[in-house]
Amino acid sequence: MFRRLILIIAAACFILPSAAFASGFAINEQGAKALGMGGAFAAQADDPTAVYYNPAGITQLEGTQVSLGFSLIQPSTEFEGQYFGGSVSGETEDKTFVIPNLYITTKINDRLSFGFGSFINFGLGMDWKDDWAGAYLVGGRNAEIATYTFNPVLAYRVTNDLSLAAGLVYQRMDVTIESMTTPAALASGIPSSPLKLEGDSDAWGWNVAAHYKLGKNWRFGLSYRPEMKHEVEGTSKTDSPLAAVYEISGDFKADITLPAVTYVAAAWSNGKWTFEFDGQYTQWSSYDELNPEGLSDIGVKPKNWDDVWALRFGGQYKLNEMVDLRAGIIRDYSPIPDEWVDPMLPSGDRWLYTVGAGFHFGKSFDLDLAYNYLDDENRKFDNEAGNIVKNTDATRLTGEFKNTDAHIFAVNLTYKF
């Protein structure tokens, strides 16, 4: 049975991450227990998903533990606006995105623990219906960015209260951007054709963390993942005759720098109750542009995003020896200024509301379930990204992205031996 379990885990590690991509860009849905408490978990860090949230916390875990899970994200967005004086509208396709995760921890001795995580911590998935006017904009049909991350870590218990951790990060990025070439009315009668950019990249990085216990009631966490610099190489393809005149097809290169992420957390426990507050600081200013070199006529513009905080608060009530009940709330601020909003990610400030439950089956199995509802603010759209023809304001699509929300479900099964 043990050998079979190890084979299943190894297969999942390499197969599951390649099967999905995510809605959104920074993905915090990396474990169902954390998700049920609004992602406020970097101070508790007391199950194998701590490899992602705060790997220093894995010194709390006994024996060997394996957690396998996934999140299901069902997003939707609508658009209403004006194009050449007429009213236009659009909406995204109804899709469910699967975000898998796998974590393994083992206690080597009383002070040293090893952990491994496989997860998708950055991802973008906007799939618009083909018949909306924005299909001619960059990423106006479909935009996908997915990172597949593999993260071994070592955690060391310095004292009975203080643990430190460090890890190595390998990350693969896949990028797909789809749109339509300029409509016939603006291109001398040449019919529109699909335009698809595909590329990938590999990068190496690291992460560090600390976990501290103060008395019997308080726990504190600090976790840092620095920026990851990717050099994406790929190809743009289209069968449009415009490719003979404009640089819209062929090989390209693009530098994409994913932001550094810091978690600062405090948790308080007393009897059956646990409460935690986390601040997540994401330095999105490093994501300054998405510019495919070699395709000068692709109308991609700078991003110029801001560094932002997400504030997470969650709690847990231990109903009995078998059942834990959880809830949380999140205020997640958008890094995207109004002048840089585009159809690839028209995200605004968000509220997220979460509930969850944990079930303990003896000493060997834990099952965690969670649900989040995401409510995103409307965003006005009137900037250069709306120009159907690059640098031509007369061809601009304007309007409002509205009714953006998402339903998020998560499950993790943990085996201890």
Tab-separated table of C-alpha atoms in Angstrom:
chain	number	residue	atom	x	y	z
A	1	MET	CA	0.000	0.000	0.000
A	2	PHE	CA	2.825	2.402	0.865
A	3	ARG	CA	4.573	1.791	-2.479
A	4	ARG	CA	1.308	2.351	-4.352
A	5	LEU	CA	0.732	5.632	-2.503
A	6	ILE	CA	4.194	6.909	-3.418
A	7	LEU	CA	3.612	6.061	-7.097
A	8	ILE	CA	0.298	7.908	-7.081
A	9	ILE	CA	1.899	10.944	-5.466
A	10	ALA	CA	4.758	11.016	-7.977
A	11	ALA	CA	2.358	10.779	-10.910
A	12	ALA	CA	0.119	13.519	-9.520
A	13	CYS	CA	3.093	15.791	-9.023
A	14	PHE	CA	3.904	15.803	-12.733
A	15	ILE	CA	0.499	15.199	-14.320
A	16	LEU	CA	-1.913	17.392	-12.376
A	17	PRO	CA	-0.150	20.745	-12.776
A	18	SER	CA	-0.017	20.343	-16.565
A	19	ALA	CA	-3.754	19.881	-16.811
A	20	ALA	CA	-5.037	23.261	-15.757
A	21	PHE	CA	-4.680	26.984	-15.621
A	22	ALA	CA	-6.194	29.577	-13.347
A	23	SER	CA	-8.550	32.478	-13.268
A	24	GLY	CA	-6.971	35.599	-11.858
A	25	PHE	CA	-3.240	36.240	-11.672
A	26	ALA	CA	-1.919	35.717	-8.139
A	27	ILE	CA	-3.547	32.544	-6.857
A	28	ASN	CA	-3.853	32.141	-3.094
A	29	GLU	CA	-6.132	29.089	-3.277
A	30	GLN	CA	-3.410	26.612	-2.342
A	31	GLY	CA	-5.144	24.603	0.396
A	32	ALA	CA	-8.729	23.991	1.483
A	33	LYS	CA	-8.138	24.566	5.204
A	34	ALA	CA	-6.577	27.953	4.534
A	35	LEU	CA	-9.221	28.793	1.945
A	36	GLY	CA	-11.998	28.202	4.478
A	37	MET	CA	-10.408	30.867	6.700
A	38	GLY	CA	-9.959	33.463	3.971
A	39	GLY	CA	-6.412	32.366	3.212
A	40	ALA	CA	-5.311	33.528	6.678
A	41	PHE	CA	-2.965	30.662	7.483
A	42	ALA	CA	0.680	31.788	7.513
A	43	ALA	CA	0.742	31.933	11.340
A	44	GLN	CA	-1.110	28.663	11.994
A	45	ALA	CA	0.777	26.792	9.233
A	46	ASP	CA	-0.164	23.468	10.814
A	47	ASP	CA	-0.895	21.186	7.870
A	48	PRO	CA	1.206	20.246	4.786
A	49	THR	CA	-0.081	23.240	2.767
A	50	ALA	CA	2.214	25.297	4.999
A	51	VAL	CA	4.886	24.490	2.372
A	52	TYR	CA	3.214	27.252	0.350
A	53	TYR	CA	1.926	29.637	3.053
A	54	ASN	CA	4.800	29.408	5.571
A	55	PRO	CA	7.199	26.451	5.298
A	56	ALA	CA	8.750	27.201	8.695
A	57	GLY	CA	5.513	25.877	10.199
A	58	ILE	CA	6.122	22.306	9.015
A	59	THR	CA	8.312	21.672	12.098
A	60	GLN	CA	4.972	21.370	13.937
A	61	LEU	CA	3.975	18.330	11.862
A	62	GLU	CA	4.722	14.798	13.065
A	63	GLY	CA	5.799	11.850	10.940
A	64	THR	CA	5.200	11.991	7.200
A	65	GLN	CA	2.136	13.729	5.801
A	66	VAL	CA	0.835	13.943	2.243
A	67	SER	CA	-1.895	16.353	1.121
A	68	LEU	CA	-3.437	16.214	-2.341
A	69	GLY	CA	-6.120	18.672	-3.405
A	70	PHE	CA	-7.526	21.105	-5.915
A	71	SER	CA	-9.585	24.264	-6.243
A	72	LEU	CA	-12.361	24.782	-8.799
A	73	ILE	CA	-12.799	28.385	-9.970
A	74	GLN	CA	-15.906	29.466	-11.910
A	75	PRO	CA	-15.470	33.125	-12.956
A	76	SER	CA	-17.690	35.402	-15.030
A	77	THR	CA	-17.403	38.949	-16.403
A	78	GLU	CA	-19.608	41.136	-18.588
A	79	PHE	CA	-18.882	44.207	-20.707
A	80	GLU	CA	-21.115	47.018	-21.954
A	81	GLY	CA	-19.797	49.900	-24.022
A	82	GLN	CA	-19.575	51.960	-27.186
A	83	TYR	CA	-17.767	51.337	-30.457
A	84	PHE	CA	-18.006	53.782	-33.407
A	85	GLY	CA	-21.100	55.332	-31.804
A	86	GLY	CA	-22.976	52.064	-31.387
A	87	SER	CA	-23.706	50.017	-28.289
A	88	VAL	CA	-21.782	46.771	-27.869
A	89	SER	CA	-21.620	44.105	-25.189
A	90	GLY	CA	-19.758	40.933	-24.353
A	91	GLU	CA	-19.234	38.280	-21.721
A	92	THR	CA	-16.815	35.528	-20.833
A	93	GLU	CA	-17.406	31.865	-21.541
A	94	ASP	CA	-18.829	29.688	-18.773
A	95	LYS	CA	-15.826	27.663	-17.687
A	96	THR	CA	-14.479	25.911	-14.623
A	97	PHE	CA	-10.733	26.133	-14.038
A	98	VAL	CA	-8.973	23.451	-11.979
A	99	ILE	CA	-6.053	24.431	-9.713
A	100	PRO	CA	-4.299	21.316	-8.332
A	101	ASN	CA	-1.885	21.159	-5.420
A	102	LEU	CA	0.317	18.500	-3.824
A	103	TYR	CA	2.310	18.732	-0.583
A	104	ILE	CA	4.569	16.283	1.259
A	105	THR	CA	6.219	16.845	4.653
A	106	THR	CA	8.381	14.588	6.794
A	107	LYS	CA	10.090	15.089	10.142
A	108	ILE	CA	13.745	14.082	9.753
A	109	ASN	CA	14.518	14.531	13.452
A	110	ASP	CA	13.345	16.664	16.400
A	111	ARG	CA	14.696	19.841	14.800
A	112	LEU	CA	14.793	19.311	11.025
A	113	SER	CA	11.844	18.814	8.650
A	114	PHE	CA	11.616	18.485	4.880
A	115	GLY	CA	8.726	19.554	2.678
A	116	PHE	CA	7.809	19.593	-0.994
A	117	GLY	CA	5.047	21.431	-2.821
A	118	SER	CA	3.709	21.432	-6.365
A	119	PHE	CA	1.222	24.223	-7.094
A	120	ILE	CA	0.134	26.984	-9.488
A	121	ASN	CA	0.630	30.302	-7.684
A	122	PHE	CA	0.233	32.654	-10.656
A	123	GLY	CA	-2.326	32.212	-13.411
A	124	LEU	CA	-4.497	34.193	-15.775
A	125	GLY	CA	-7.551	32.883	-17.576
A	126	MET	CA	-9.899	35.236	-19.455
A	127	ASP	CA	-11.870	33.464	-22.186
A	128	TRP	CA	-14.225	35.900	-23.937
A	129	LYS	CA	-16.973	34.835	-26.307
A	130	ASP	CA	-15.844	35.304	-29.890
A	131	ASP	CA	-18.675	37.623	-30.958
A	132	TRP	CA	-17.816	40.653	-28.802
A	133	ALA	CA	-16.196	43.803	-30.254
A	134	GLY	CA	-13.124	43.459	-28.021
A	135	ALA	CA	-12.059	40.287	-29.849
A	136	TYR	CA	-9.775	42.516	-31.959
A	137	LEU	CA	-7.854	43.740	-28.910
A	138	VAL	CA	-4.729	41.972	-27.659
A	139	GLY	CA	-5.967	39.045	-25.596
A	140	GLY	CA	-9.521	39.932	-26.580
A	141	ARG	CA	-10.513	36.322	-27.255
A	142	ASN	CA	-8.430	34.436	-24.726
A	143	ALA	CA	-5.519	35.156	-22.381
A	144	GLU	CA	-3.800	32.444	-20.368
A	145	ILE	CA	-0.735	32.671	-18.165
A	146	ALA	CA	0.035	29.684	-15.965
A	147	THR	CA	2.989	28.952	-13.705
A	148	TYR	CA	3.739	25.393	-12.584
A	149	THR	CA	5.851	25.603	-9.438
A	150	PHE	CA	7.915	22.897	-7.693
A	151	ASN	CA	9.207	23.892	-4.256
A	152	PRO	CA	11.342	21.686	-1.942
A	153	VAL	CA	11.970	23.264	1.488
A	154	LEU	CA	13.921	22.599	4.686
A	155	ALA	CA	12.673	23.868	8.053
A	156	TYR	CA	14.793	24.014	11.217
A	157	ARG	CA	13.494	24.428	14.769
A	158	VAL	CA	16.015	26.841	16.284
A	159	THR	CA	14.319	26.857	19.712
A	160	ASN	CA	11.108	25.393	21.064
A	161	ASP	CA	9.340	28.533	19.839
A	162	LEU	CA	11.241	29.676	16.730
A	163	SER	CA	11.523	27.865	13.385
A	164	LEU	CA	13.175	29.053	10.177
A	165	ALA	CA	12.841	27.698	6.635
A	166	ALA	CA	14.334	28.105	3.173
A	167	GLY	CA	13.442	26.551	-0.146
A	168	LEU	CA	14.409	26.214	-3.788
A	169	VAL	CA	11.830	27.118	-6.455
A	170	TYR	CA	11.623	25.833	-10.015
A	171	GLN	CA	8.881	27.432	-12.071
A	172	ARG	CA	7.641	26.853	-15.604
A	173	MET	CA	5.476	29.452	-17.313
A	174	ASP	CA	3.158	28.926	-20.297
A	175	VAL	CA	1.635	31.931	-22.084
A	176	THR	CA	-1.198	31.949	-24.644
A	177	ILE	CA	-2.752	35.147	-26.041
A	178	GLU	CA	-5.492	35.005	-28.688
A	179	SER	CA	-7.304	37.748	-30.603
A	180	MET	CA	-8.575	38.593	-34.078
A	181	THR	CA	-6.720	40.652	-36.681
A	182	THR	CA	-8.080	44.104	-37.564
A	183	PRO	CA	-11.689	43.951	-38.864
A	184	ALA	CA	-12.319	44.305	-42.601
A	185	ALA	CA	-13.902	47.752	-42.189
A	186	LEU	CA	-10.519	49.056	-40.953
A	187	ALA	CA	-8.206	46.963	-43.130
A	188	SER	CA	-9.219	47.628	-46.756
A	189	GLY	CA	-11.698	44.766	-46.882
A	190	ILE	CA	-9.302	42.070	-45.678
A	191	PRO	CA	-11.309	39.624	-43.527
A	192	SER	CA	-10.346	39.113	-39.900
A	193	SER	CA	-8.388	36.015	-38.939
A	194	PRO	CA	-7.425	34.412	-35.629
A	195	LEU	CA	-4.081	35.528	-34.172
A	196	LYS	CA	-2.447	33.330	-31.539
A	197	LEU	CA	0.728	33.887	-29.522
A	198	GLU	CA	2.178	30.935	-27.590
A	199	GLY	CA	5.355	30.853	-25.534
A	200	ASP	CA	6.989	29.350	-22.477
A	201	SER	CA	9.812	29.898	-20.032
A	202	ASP	CA	11.673	28.323	-17.098
A	203	ALA	CA	13.015	30.148	-14.051
A	204	TRP	CA	14.688	29.367	-10.733
A	205	GLY	CA	14.198	31.124	-7.417
A	206	TRP	CA	14.004	30.675	-3.650
A	207	ASN	CA	11.831	31.385	-0.628
A	208	VAL	CA	12.335	31.911	3.118
A	209	ALA	CA	10.042	31.930	6.149
A	210	ALA	CA	9.891	32.167	9.944
A	211	HIS	CA	7.408	30.878	12.511
A	212	TYR	CA	7.260	31.906	16.182
A	213	LYS	CA	5.143	30.777	19.127
A	214	LEU	CA	4.503	33.187	22.002
A	215	GLY	CA	3.102	31.447	25.050
A	216	LYS	CA	0.235	29.019	24.658
A	217	ASN	CA	-2.079	31.281	22.648
A	218	TRP	CA	-0.134	33.240	20.049
A	219	ARG	CA	1.595	32.231	16.822
A	220	PHE	CA	3.263	34.513	14.285
A	221	GLY	CA	4.349	33.927	10.696
A	222	LEU	CA	6.513	35.664	8.125
A	223	SER	CA	6.953	34.279	4.609
A	224	TYR	CA	8.688	35.776	1.582
A	225	ARG	CA	8.828	34.718	-2.069
A	226	PRO	CA	10.964	37.059	-4.230
A	227	GLU	CA	10.161	38.076	-7.785
A	228	MET	CA	10.673	35.537	-10.569
A	229	LYS	CA	12.130	36.730	-13.868
A	230	HIS	CA	10.981	34.832	-16.955
A	231	GLU	CA	12.315	35.150	-20.497
A	232	VAL	CA	9.438	33.826	-22.583
A	233	GLU	CA	10.165	32.583	-26.106
A	234	GLY	CA	7.439	31.621	-28.536
A	235	THR	CA	5.676	32.047	-31.858
A	236	SER	CA	2.786	34.126	-33.166
A	237	LYS	CA	0.669	32.509	-35.872
A	238	THR	CA	-2.060	33.783	-38.195
A	239	ASP	CA	-3.187	33.092	-41.766
A	240	SER	CA	-4.130	36.744	-42.329
A	241	PRO	CA	-2.671	38.484	-45.415
A	242	LEU	CA	-1.851	41.358	-43.051
A	243	ALA	CA	1.113	39.281	-41.828
A	244	ALA	CA	2.866	40.072	-45.118
A	245	VAL	CA	2.723	43.793	-44.335
A	246	TYR	CA	2.787	44.062	-40.542
A	247	GLU	CA	4.940	42.397	-37.879
A	248	ILE	CA	2.215	40.308	-36.271
A	249	SER	CA	3.512	36.754	-36.874
A	250	GLY	CA	6.762	34.898	-36.317
A	251	ASP	CA	9.053	34.241	-33.371
A	252	PHE	CA	9.078	36.563	-30.365
A	253	LYS	CA	10.678	37.055	-26.958
A	254	ALA	CA	9.124	38.692	-23.907
A	255	ASP	CA	10.438	39.421	-20.429
A	256	ILE	CA	7.867	38.879	-17.681
A	257	THR	CA	8.758	39.524	-14.043
A	258	LEU	CA	6.349	38.013	-11.549
A	259	PRO	CA	6.051	39.937	-8.276
A	260	ALA	CA	7.555	39.285	-4.877
A	261	VAL	CA	4.972	38.203	-2.277
A	262	THR	CA	5.238	38.678	1.495
A	263	TYR	CA	2.905	37.252	4.164
A	264	VAL	CA	2.845	38.771	7.658
A	265	ALA	CA	0.510	36.916	10.031
A	266	ALA	CA	-0.675	36.565	13.618
A	267	ALA	CA	-2.957	33.854	15.068
A	268	TRP	CA	-4.589	33.577	18.496
A	269	SER	CA	-6.028	30.336	19.893
A	270	ASN	CA	-7.983	29.693	23.077
A	271	GLY	CA	-9.860	26.487	23.749
A	272	LYS	CA	-11.967	25.600	20.730
A	273	TRP	CA	-11.426	28.960	18.981
A	274	THR	CA	-8.670	30.125	16.619
A	275	PHE	CA	-8.528	33.490	14.856
A	276	GLU	CA	-5.920	34.745	12.400
A	277	PHE	CA	-5.178	37.959	10.544
A	278	ASP	CA	-2.779	38.035	7.555
A	279	GLY	CA	-1.445	40.851	5.430
A	280	GLN	CA	-0.316	39.784	1.955
A	281	TYR	CA	1.879	42.345	0.185
A	282	THR	CA	2.332	41.765	-3.560
A	283	GLN	CA	4.868	43.933	-5.385
A	284	TRP	CA	3.121	44.112	-8.741
A	285	SER	CA	5.218	47.107	-9.855
A	286	SER	CA	7.768	44.578	-11.177
A	287	TYR	CA	5.166	43.501	-13.755
A	288	ASP	CA	5.759	46.620	-15.861
A	289	GLU	CA	5.024	45.392	-19.367
A	290	LEU	CA	4.057	42.493	-21.620
A	291	ASN	CA	5.867	43.328	-24.844
A	292	PRO	CA	6.637	40.604	-27.433
A	293	GLU	CA	9.925	41.679	-29.059
A	294	GLY	CA	9.913	40.937	-32.784
A	295	LEU	CA	6.203	41.738	-33.197
A	296	SER	CA	6.240	45.521	-33.316
A	297	ASP	CA	2.697	45.802	-34.705
A	298	ILE	CA	1.077	43.873	-31.855
A	299	GLY	CA	-0.607	46.573	-29.806
A	300	VAL	CA	0.697	45.570	-26.377
A	301	LYS	CA	1.258	48.433	-23.961
A	302	PRO	CA	2.981	48.874	-20.586
A	303	LYS	CA	1.230	47.538	-17.477
A	304	ASN	CA	2.555	49.918	-14.793
A	305	TRP	CA	0.748	48.138	-11.975
A	306	ASP	CA	0.949	49.145	-8.311
A	307	ASP	CA	2.171	47.316	-5.214
A	308	VAL	CA	-0.860	46.337	-3.115
A	309	TRP	CA	-2.054	44.661	0.085
A	310	ALA	CA	-4.640	41.942	0.545
A	311	LEU	CA	-6.085	41.782	4.076
A	312	ARG	CA	-7.233	38.366	5.280
A	313	PHE	CA	-9.133	37.458	8.429
A	314	GLY	CA	-10.399	34.008	9.365
A	315	GLY	CA	-11.463	31.837	12.242
A	316	GLN	CA	-12.023	28.227	13.224
A	317	TYR	CA	-14.256	26.596	15.824
A	318	LYS	CA	-13.505	23.034	16.909
A	319	LEU	CA	-17.010	21.570	17.102
A	320	ASN	CA	-15.790	18.184	18.371
A	321	GLU	CA	-12.914	15.749	17.882
A	322	MET	CA	-14.038	15.042	14.329
A	323	VAL	CA	-15.310	18.372	12.920
A	324	ASP	CA	-13.863	21.896	12.600
A	325	LEU	CA	-15.952	24.806	11.279
A	326	ARG	CA	-14.338	27.776	9.515
A	327	ALA	CA	-15.140	31.167	8.009
A	328	GLY	CA	-13.248	34.185	6.719
A	329	ILE	CA	-13.324	37.471	4.834
A	330	ILE	CA	-10.807	39.078	2.453
A	331	ARG	CA	-10.303	42.599	1.150
A	332	ASP	CA	-8.141	42.293	-1.950
A	333	TYR	CA	-7.035	45.549	-3.589
A	334	SER	CA	-6.466	45.710	-7.343
A	335	PRO	CA	-2.981	46.635	-8.580
A	336	ILE	CA	-4.349	47.943	-11.900
A	337	PRO	CA	-4.819	51.740	-12.272
A	338	ASP	CA	-7.735	52.922	-14.427
A	339	GLU	CA	-5.412	54.019	-17.236
A	340	TRP	CA	-4.027	50.485	-17.620
A	341	VAL	CA	-7.185	48.325	-17.390
A	342	ASP	CA	-7.560	45.930	-20.330
A	343	PRO	CA	-9.645	42.863	-21.329
A	344	MET	CA	-6.833	40.470	-20.354
A	345	LEU	CA	-7.531	41.180	-16.670
A	346	PRO	CA	-10.197	43.838	-15.905
A	347	SER	CA	-9.886	43.292	-12.159
A	348	GLY	CA	-11.030	45.768	-9.519
A	349	ASP	CA	-10.927	45.844	-5.726
A	350	ARG	CA	-12.551	42.699	-4.347
A	351	TRP	CA	-14.377	41.316	-1.359
A	352	LEU	CA	-14.223	37.568	-0.796
A	353	TYR	CA	-16.397	35.659	1.675
A	354	THR	CA	-15.373	32.166	2.743
A	355	VAL	CA	-16.671	29.152	4.671
A	356	GLY	CA	-15.154	25.749	5.236
A	357	ALA	CA	-15.025	22.591	7.327
A	358	GLY	CA	-12.452	20.019	8.342
A	359	PHE	CA	-13.141	16.361	9.087
A	360	HIS	CA	-10.730	14.099	11.012
A	361	PHE	CA	-10.974	10.353	10.443
A	362	GLY	CA	-8.896	8.810	13.190
A	363	LYS	CA	-5.213	9.697	13.278
A	364	SER	CA	-4.488	9.012	9.616
A	365	PHE	CA	-6.869	11.021	7.414
A	366	ASP	CA	-8.075	14.637	7.289
A	367	LEU	CA	-10.564	15.967	4.750
A	368	ASP	CA	-10.854	19.752	4.273
A	369	LEU	CA	-13.565	21.481	2.223
A	370	ALA	CA	-14.060	25.191	1.459
A	371	TYR	CA	-16.144	27.627	-0.568
A	372	ASN	CA	-15.359	31.250	-1.533
A	373	TYR	CA	-17.529	33.853	-3.206
A	374	LEU	CA	-15.600	36.620	-4.979
A	375	ASP	CA	-17.300	39.965	-5.674
A	376	ASP	CA	-15.289	42.327	-7.905
A	377	GLU	CA	-16.023	46.030	-8.409
A	378	ASN	CA	-16.927	47.389	-11.873
A	379	ARG	CA	-14.107	48.951	-13.924
A	380	LYS	CA	-14.361	51.780	-16.461
A	381	PHE	CA	-12.558	51.119	-19.736
A	382	ASP	CA	-11.320	54.127	-21.731
A	383	ASN	CA	-7.597	53.997	-22.500
A	384	GLU	CA	-5.107	53.051	-25.211
A	385	ALA	CA	-5.667	49.338	-24.674
A	386	GLY	CA	-9.100	49.809	-26.264
A	387	ASN	CA	-7.711	51.010	-29.612
A	388	ILE	CA	-8.629	48.400	-32.230
A	389	VAL	CA	-5.888	49.869	-34.459
A	390	LYS	CA	-2.650	50.543	-32.594
A	391	ASN	CA	-2.106	54.243	-31.722
A	392	THR	CA	-5.421	55.239	-33.367
A	393	ASP	CA	-7.821	56.704	-30.801
A	394	ALA	CA	-10.647	56.953	-33.355
A	395	THR	CA	-10.936	53.150	-33.284
A	396	ARG	CA	-11.240	52.960	-29.485
A	397	LEU	CA	-13.646	50.640	-27.715
A	398	THR	CA	-14.891	52.162	-24.448
A	399	GLY	CA	-17.268	51.039	-21.740
A	400	GLU	CA	-17.386	49.202	-18.425
A	401	PHE	CA	-16.462	45.749	-17.194
A	402	LYS	CA	-19.193	44.757	-14.766
A	403	ASN	CA	-20.837	41.938	-12.802
A	404	THR	CA	-17.475	40.253	-12.260
A	405	ASP	CA	-17.636	37.469	-9.702
A	406	ALA	CA	-16.429	33.934	-9.093
A	407	HIS	CA	-17.403	30.815	-7.181
A	408	ILE	CA	-14.450	28.912	-5.756
A	409	PHE	CA	-14.574	25.402	-4.296
A	410	ALA	CA	-11.647	23.578	-2.706
A	411	VAL	CA	-10.868	20.148	-1.289
A	412	ASN	CA	-7.742	18.592	0.249
A	413	LEU	CA	-7.234	15.068	1.517
A	414	THR	CA	-4.320	14.553	3.921
A	415	TYR	CA	-2.798	11.187	4.827
A	416	LYS	CA	-0.517	10.866	7.877
A	417	PHE	CA	1.812	7.961	8.559
